[in-house]
mmCIF file of C-alpha atoms and ligand atoms in Angstrom:
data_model
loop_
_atom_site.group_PDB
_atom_site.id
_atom_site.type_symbol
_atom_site.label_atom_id
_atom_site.label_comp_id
_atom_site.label_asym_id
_atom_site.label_seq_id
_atom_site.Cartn_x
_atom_site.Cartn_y
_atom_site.Cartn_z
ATOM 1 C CA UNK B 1 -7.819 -10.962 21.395
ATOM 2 C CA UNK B 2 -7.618 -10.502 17.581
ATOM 3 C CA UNK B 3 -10.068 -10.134 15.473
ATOM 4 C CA UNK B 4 -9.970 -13.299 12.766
ATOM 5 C CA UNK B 5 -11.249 -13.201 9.497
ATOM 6 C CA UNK B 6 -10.985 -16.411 7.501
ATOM 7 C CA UNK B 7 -10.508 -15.912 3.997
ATOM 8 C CA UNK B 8 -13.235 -17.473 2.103
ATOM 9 C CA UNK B 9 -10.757 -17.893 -1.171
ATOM 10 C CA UNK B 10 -9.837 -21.344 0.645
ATOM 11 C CA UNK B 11 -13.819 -22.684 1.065
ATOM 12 C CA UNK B 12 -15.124 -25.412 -1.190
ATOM 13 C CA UNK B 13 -17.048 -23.525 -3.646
ATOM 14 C CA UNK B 14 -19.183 -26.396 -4.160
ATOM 15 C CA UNK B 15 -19.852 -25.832 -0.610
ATOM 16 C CA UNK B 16 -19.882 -22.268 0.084
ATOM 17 C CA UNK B 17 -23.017 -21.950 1.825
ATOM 18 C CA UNK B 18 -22.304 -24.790 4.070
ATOM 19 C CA UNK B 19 -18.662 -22.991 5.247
ATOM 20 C CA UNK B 20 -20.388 -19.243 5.434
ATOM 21 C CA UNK B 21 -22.579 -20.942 8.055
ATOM 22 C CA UNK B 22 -19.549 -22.499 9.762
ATOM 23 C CA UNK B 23 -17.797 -18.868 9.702
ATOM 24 C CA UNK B 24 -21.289 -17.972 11.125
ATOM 25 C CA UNK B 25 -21.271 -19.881 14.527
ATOM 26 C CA UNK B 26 -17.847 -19.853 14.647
ATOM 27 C CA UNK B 27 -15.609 -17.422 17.052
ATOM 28 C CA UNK B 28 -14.286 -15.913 13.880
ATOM 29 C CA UNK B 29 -15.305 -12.342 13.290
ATOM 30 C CA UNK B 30 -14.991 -10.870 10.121
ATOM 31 C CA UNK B 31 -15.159 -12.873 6.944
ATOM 32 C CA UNK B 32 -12.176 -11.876 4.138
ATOM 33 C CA UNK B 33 -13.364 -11.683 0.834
ATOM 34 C CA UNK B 34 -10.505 -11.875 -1.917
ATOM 35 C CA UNK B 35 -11.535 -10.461 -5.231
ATOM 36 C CA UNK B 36 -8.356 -11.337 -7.889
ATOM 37 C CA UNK B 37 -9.244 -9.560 -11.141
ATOM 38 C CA UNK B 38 -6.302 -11.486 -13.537
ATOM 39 C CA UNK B 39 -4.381 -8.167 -13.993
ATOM 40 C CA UNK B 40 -3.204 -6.770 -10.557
ATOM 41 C CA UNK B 41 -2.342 -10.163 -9.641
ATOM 42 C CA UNK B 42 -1.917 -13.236 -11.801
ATOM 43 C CA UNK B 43 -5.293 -15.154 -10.791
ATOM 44 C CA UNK B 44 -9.313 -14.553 -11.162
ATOM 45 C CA UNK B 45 -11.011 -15.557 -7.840
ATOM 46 C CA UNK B 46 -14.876 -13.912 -7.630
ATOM 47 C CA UNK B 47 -17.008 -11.426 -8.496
ATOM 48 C CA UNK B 48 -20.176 -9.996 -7.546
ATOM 49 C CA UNK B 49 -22.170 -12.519 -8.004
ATOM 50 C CA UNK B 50 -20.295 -14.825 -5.303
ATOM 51 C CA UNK B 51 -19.845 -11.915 -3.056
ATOM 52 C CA UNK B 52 -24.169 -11.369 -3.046
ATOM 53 C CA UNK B 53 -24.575 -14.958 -2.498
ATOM 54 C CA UNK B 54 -22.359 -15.026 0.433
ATOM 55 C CA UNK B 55 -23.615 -11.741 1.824
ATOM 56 C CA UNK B 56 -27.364 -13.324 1.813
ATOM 57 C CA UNK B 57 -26.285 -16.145 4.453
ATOM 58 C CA UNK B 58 -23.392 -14.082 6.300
ATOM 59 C CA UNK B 59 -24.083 -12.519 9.441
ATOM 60 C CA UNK B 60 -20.188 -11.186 10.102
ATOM 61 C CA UNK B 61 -18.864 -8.179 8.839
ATOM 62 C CA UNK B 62 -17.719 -8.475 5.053
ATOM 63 C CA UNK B 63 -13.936 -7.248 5.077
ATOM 64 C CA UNK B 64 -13.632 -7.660 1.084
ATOM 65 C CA UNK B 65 -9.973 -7.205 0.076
ATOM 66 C CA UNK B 66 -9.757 -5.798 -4.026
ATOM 67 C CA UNK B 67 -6.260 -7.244 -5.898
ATOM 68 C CA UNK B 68 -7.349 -5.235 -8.755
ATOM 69 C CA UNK B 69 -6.472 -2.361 -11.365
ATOM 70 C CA UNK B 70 -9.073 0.461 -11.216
ATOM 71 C CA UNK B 71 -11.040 -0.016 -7.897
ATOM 72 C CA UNK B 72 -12.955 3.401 -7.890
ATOM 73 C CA UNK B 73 -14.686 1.773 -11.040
ATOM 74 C CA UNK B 74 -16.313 -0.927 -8.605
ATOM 75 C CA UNK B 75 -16.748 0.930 -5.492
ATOM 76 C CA UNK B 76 -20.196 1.444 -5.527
ATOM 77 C CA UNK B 77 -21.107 -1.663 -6.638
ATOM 78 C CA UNK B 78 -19.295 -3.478 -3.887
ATOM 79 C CA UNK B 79 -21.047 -1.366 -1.112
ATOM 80 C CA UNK B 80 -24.458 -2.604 -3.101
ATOM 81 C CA UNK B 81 -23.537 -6.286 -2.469
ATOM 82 C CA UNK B 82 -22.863 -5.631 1.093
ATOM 83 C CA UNK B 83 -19.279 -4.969 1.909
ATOM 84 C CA UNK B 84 -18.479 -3.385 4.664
ATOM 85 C CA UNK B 85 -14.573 -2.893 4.561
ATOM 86 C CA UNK B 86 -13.240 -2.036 1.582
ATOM 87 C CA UNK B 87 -9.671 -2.308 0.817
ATOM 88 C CA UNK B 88 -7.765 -1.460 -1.693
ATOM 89 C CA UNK B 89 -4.119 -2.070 -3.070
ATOM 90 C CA UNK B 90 -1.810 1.225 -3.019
ATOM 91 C CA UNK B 91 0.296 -0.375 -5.877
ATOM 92 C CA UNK B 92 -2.943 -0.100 -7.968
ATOM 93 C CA UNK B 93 -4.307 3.433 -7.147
ATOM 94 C CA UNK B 94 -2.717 6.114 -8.617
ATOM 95 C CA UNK B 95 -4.806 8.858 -6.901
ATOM 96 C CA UNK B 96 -5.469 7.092 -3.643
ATOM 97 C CA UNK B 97 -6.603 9.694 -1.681
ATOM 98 C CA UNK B 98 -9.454 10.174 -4.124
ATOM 99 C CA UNK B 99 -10.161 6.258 -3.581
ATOM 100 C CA UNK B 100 -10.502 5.914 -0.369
ATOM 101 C CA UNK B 101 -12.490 9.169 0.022
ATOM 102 C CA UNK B 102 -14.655 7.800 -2.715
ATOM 103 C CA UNK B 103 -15.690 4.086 -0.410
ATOM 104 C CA UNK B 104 -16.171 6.621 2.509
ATOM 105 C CA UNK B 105 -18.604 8.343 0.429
ATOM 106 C CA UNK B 106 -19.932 4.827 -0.140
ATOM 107 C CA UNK B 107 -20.902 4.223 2.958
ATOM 108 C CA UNK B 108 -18.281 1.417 3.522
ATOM 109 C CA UNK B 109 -14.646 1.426 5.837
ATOM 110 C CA UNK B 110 -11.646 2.553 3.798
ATOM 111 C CA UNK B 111 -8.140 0.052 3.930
ATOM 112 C CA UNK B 112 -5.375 0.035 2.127
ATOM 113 C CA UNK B 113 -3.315 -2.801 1.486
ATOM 114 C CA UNK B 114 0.567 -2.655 1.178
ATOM 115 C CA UNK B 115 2.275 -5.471 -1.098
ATOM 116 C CA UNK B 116 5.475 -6.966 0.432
ATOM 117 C CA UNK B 117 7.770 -4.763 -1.240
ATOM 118 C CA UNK B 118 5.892 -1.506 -0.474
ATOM 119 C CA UNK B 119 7.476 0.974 2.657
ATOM 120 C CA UNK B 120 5.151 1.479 5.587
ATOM 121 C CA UNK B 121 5.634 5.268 5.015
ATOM 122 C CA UNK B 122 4.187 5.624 1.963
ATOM 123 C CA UNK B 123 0.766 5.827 4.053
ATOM 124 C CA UNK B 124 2.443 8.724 5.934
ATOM 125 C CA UNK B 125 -0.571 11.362 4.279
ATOM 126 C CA UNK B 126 -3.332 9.280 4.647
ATOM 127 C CA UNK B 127 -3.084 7.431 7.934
ATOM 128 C CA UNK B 128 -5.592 9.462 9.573
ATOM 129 C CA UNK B 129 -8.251 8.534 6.751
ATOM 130 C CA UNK B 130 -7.693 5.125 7.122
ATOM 131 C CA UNK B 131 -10.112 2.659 8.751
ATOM 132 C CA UNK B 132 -7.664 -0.157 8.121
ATOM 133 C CA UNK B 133 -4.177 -1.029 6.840
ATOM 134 C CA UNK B 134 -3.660 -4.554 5.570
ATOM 135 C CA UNK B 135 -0.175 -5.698 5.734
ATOM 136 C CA UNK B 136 0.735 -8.454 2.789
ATOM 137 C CA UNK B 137 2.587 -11.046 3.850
ATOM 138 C CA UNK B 138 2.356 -13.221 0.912
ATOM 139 C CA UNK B 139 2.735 -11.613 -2.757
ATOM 140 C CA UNK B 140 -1.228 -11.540 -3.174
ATOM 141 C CA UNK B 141 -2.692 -13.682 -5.410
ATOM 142 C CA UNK B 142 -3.089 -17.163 -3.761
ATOM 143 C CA UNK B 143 -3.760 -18.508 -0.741
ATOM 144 C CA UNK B 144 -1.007 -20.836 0.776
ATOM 145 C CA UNK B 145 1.776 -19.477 0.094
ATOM 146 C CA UNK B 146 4.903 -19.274 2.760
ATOM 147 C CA UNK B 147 4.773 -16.235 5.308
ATOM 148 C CA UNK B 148 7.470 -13.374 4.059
ATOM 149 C CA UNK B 149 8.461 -12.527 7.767
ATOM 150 C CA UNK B 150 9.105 -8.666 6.753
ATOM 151 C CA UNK B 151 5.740 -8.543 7.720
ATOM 152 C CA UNK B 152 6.385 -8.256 11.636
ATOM 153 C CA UNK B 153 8.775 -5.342 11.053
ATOM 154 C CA UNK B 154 6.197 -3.594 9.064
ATOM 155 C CA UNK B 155 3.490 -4.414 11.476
ATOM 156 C CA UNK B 156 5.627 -2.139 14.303
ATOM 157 C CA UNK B 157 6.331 0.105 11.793
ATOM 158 C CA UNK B 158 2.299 0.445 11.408
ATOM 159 C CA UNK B 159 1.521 0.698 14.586
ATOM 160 C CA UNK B 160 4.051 3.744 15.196
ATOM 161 C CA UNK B 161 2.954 5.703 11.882
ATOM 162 C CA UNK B 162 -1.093 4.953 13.964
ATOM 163 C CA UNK B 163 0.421 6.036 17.228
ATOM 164 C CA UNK B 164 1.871 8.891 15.900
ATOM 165 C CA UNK B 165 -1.125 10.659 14.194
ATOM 166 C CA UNK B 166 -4.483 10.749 15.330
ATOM 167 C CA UNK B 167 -5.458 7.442 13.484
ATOM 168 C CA UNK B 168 -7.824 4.644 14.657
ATOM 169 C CA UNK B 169 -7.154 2.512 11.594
ATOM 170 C CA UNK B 170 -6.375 -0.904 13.038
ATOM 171 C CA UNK B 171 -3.845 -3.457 11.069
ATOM 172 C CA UNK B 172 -4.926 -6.330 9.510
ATOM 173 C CA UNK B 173 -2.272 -8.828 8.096
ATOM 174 C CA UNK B 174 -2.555 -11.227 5.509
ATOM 175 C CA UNK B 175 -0.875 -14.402 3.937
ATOM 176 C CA UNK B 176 0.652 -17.366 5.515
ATOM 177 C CA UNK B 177 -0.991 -16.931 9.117
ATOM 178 C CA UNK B 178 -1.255 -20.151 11.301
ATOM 179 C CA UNK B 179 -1.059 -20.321 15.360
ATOM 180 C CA UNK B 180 3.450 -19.313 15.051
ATOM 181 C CA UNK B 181 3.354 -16.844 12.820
ATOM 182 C CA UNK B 182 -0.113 -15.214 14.072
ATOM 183 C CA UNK B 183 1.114 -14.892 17.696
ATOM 184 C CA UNK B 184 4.319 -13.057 16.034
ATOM 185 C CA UNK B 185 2.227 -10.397 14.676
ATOM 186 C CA UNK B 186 -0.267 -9.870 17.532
ATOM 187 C CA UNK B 187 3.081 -9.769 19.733
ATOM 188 C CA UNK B 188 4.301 -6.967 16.816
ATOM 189 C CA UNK B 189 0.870 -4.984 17.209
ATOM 190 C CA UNK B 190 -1.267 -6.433 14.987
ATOM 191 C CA UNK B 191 -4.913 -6.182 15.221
ATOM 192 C CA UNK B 192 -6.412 -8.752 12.945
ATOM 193 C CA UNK B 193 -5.380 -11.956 11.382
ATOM 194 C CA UNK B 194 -6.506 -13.284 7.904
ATOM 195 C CA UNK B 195 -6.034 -16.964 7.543
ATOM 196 C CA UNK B 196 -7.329 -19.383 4.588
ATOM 197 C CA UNK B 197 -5.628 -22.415 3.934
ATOM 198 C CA UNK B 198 -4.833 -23.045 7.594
ATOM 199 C CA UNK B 199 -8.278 -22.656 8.451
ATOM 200 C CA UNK B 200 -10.084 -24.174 6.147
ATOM 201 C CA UNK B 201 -7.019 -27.145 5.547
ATOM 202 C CA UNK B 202 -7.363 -27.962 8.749
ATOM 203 C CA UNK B 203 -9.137 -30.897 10.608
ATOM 204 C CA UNK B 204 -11.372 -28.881 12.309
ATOM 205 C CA UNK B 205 -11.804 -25.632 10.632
ATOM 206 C CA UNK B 206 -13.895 -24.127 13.552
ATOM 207 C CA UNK B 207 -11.919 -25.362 16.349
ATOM 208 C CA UNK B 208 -8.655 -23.668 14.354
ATOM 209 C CA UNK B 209 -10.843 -20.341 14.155
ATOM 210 C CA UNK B 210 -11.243 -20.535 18.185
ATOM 211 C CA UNK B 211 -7.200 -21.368 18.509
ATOM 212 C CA UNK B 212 -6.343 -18.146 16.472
ATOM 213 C CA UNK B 213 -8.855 -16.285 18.598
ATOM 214 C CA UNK B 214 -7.240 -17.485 21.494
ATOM 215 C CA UNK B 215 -4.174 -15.858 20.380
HETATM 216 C C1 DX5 X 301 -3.762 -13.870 -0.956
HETATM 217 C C2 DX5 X 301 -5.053 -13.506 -0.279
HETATM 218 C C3 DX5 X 301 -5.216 -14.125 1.037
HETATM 219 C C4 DX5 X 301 -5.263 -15.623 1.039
HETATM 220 C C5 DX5 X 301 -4.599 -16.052 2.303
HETATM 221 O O1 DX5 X 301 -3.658 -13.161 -2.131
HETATM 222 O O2 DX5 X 301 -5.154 -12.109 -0.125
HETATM 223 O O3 DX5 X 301 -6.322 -13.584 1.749
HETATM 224 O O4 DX5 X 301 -6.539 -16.171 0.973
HETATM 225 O O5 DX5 X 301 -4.445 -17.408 2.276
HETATM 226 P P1 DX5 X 301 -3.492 -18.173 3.280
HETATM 227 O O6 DX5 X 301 -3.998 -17.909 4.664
HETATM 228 O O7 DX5 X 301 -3.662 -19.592 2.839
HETATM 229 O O8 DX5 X 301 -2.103 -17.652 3.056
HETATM 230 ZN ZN1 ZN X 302 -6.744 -11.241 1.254
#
């Protein structure tokens, strides 16, 4: 079964205690934190602030994804408001090794996230640091946008670079996941699903957790 993480970026922030607590007794089991900083990607989402607030009611693990320039400036604040994965863009680290040594160091597990456009291989010398990769398949930056299906390919291309090196990092994927496209990528090797707007657009955001689980 794969692990689901529902992407808080799609809760009503008017709200946000009420559907952290829904993600809480739901059969989800991570919840995805998207942090947009205006530059990386063209959109501001949340800061620190938002990310301690939902840490005080969450009782899942906090898998925060960063769409911004100059992570290692923020690492060590984001392990102080309780994340727990921390991943990071490989278009916006120049010395990425250093990065992802540097959230280790933090206490936190190390992902890197891989933009559409971005080769599989260009993990080739890190794989076996990595807790997680994140596979994009949406240009990050907002949440229901229309699956890119690339993202399968590079999903099997993932899981051979894993298989292939003493790895454990497990593959997340992210953008335009509902019930079709999700059971494409578990079927491709992925590992865990991200989904926002079809979670939390849905009827019964809960129930739609427990149908992606089911996957
Ligand atoms: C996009 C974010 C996603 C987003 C996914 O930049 O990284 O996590 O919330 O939203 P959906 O599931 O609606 O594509
Ligand atoms: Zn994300």
């Amino acid at each position: 079964m794969p692990i689901i993480a529902p992407s808080v970026l799609s809760c009503d922030f008017a709200n946000v205690q009420r559907d952290v607590e829904m993600i809480n007794s739901s059969d989800a089991d991570w919840f995805h934190i998207d942090v947009m900083d205006g530059v990386f990607v063209p959109n501001i989402s949340f800061g620190f602030p938002v990310l301690k607030a939902i840490n005080k009611h969450a009782n899942k693990t906090l898998d925060c994804h960063l769409m911004i320039e100059n992570p290692d400036q923020y690492v060590e604040e984001f392990a102080k408001c309780g994340a727990d994965i921390l991943t990071v863009h490989y278009e916006a680290c120049t010395h990425l090794h250093r990065t992802i040594q540097l959230i280790k160091a933090n206490g936190m597990k190390a992902g890197v996230a891989l933009n559409p456009h971005t080769n599989v291989d260009v993990l080739k010398n890190v794989i076996e640091d990595l807790d997680l990769v994140l596979i994009m398949s949406v240009n990050p930056g907002f949440g229901g946008q229309k699956f890119i299906p690339n993202a399968i390919a590079k999903v099997k291309e993932t899981k051979a670079l894993i298989e292939g090196s003493s790895s454990n990092a497990i593959i997340e994927v992210d953008g335009g996941v509902n019930l079709d496209t999700g059971k494409q990528l578990v079927d491709a090797g992925a590992d865990a699903l991200v989904a926002g707007s079809f979670v939390f657009g849905s009827d019964s955001p809960s129930e739609t957790i427990t149908k992606l689980k089911g996957l």
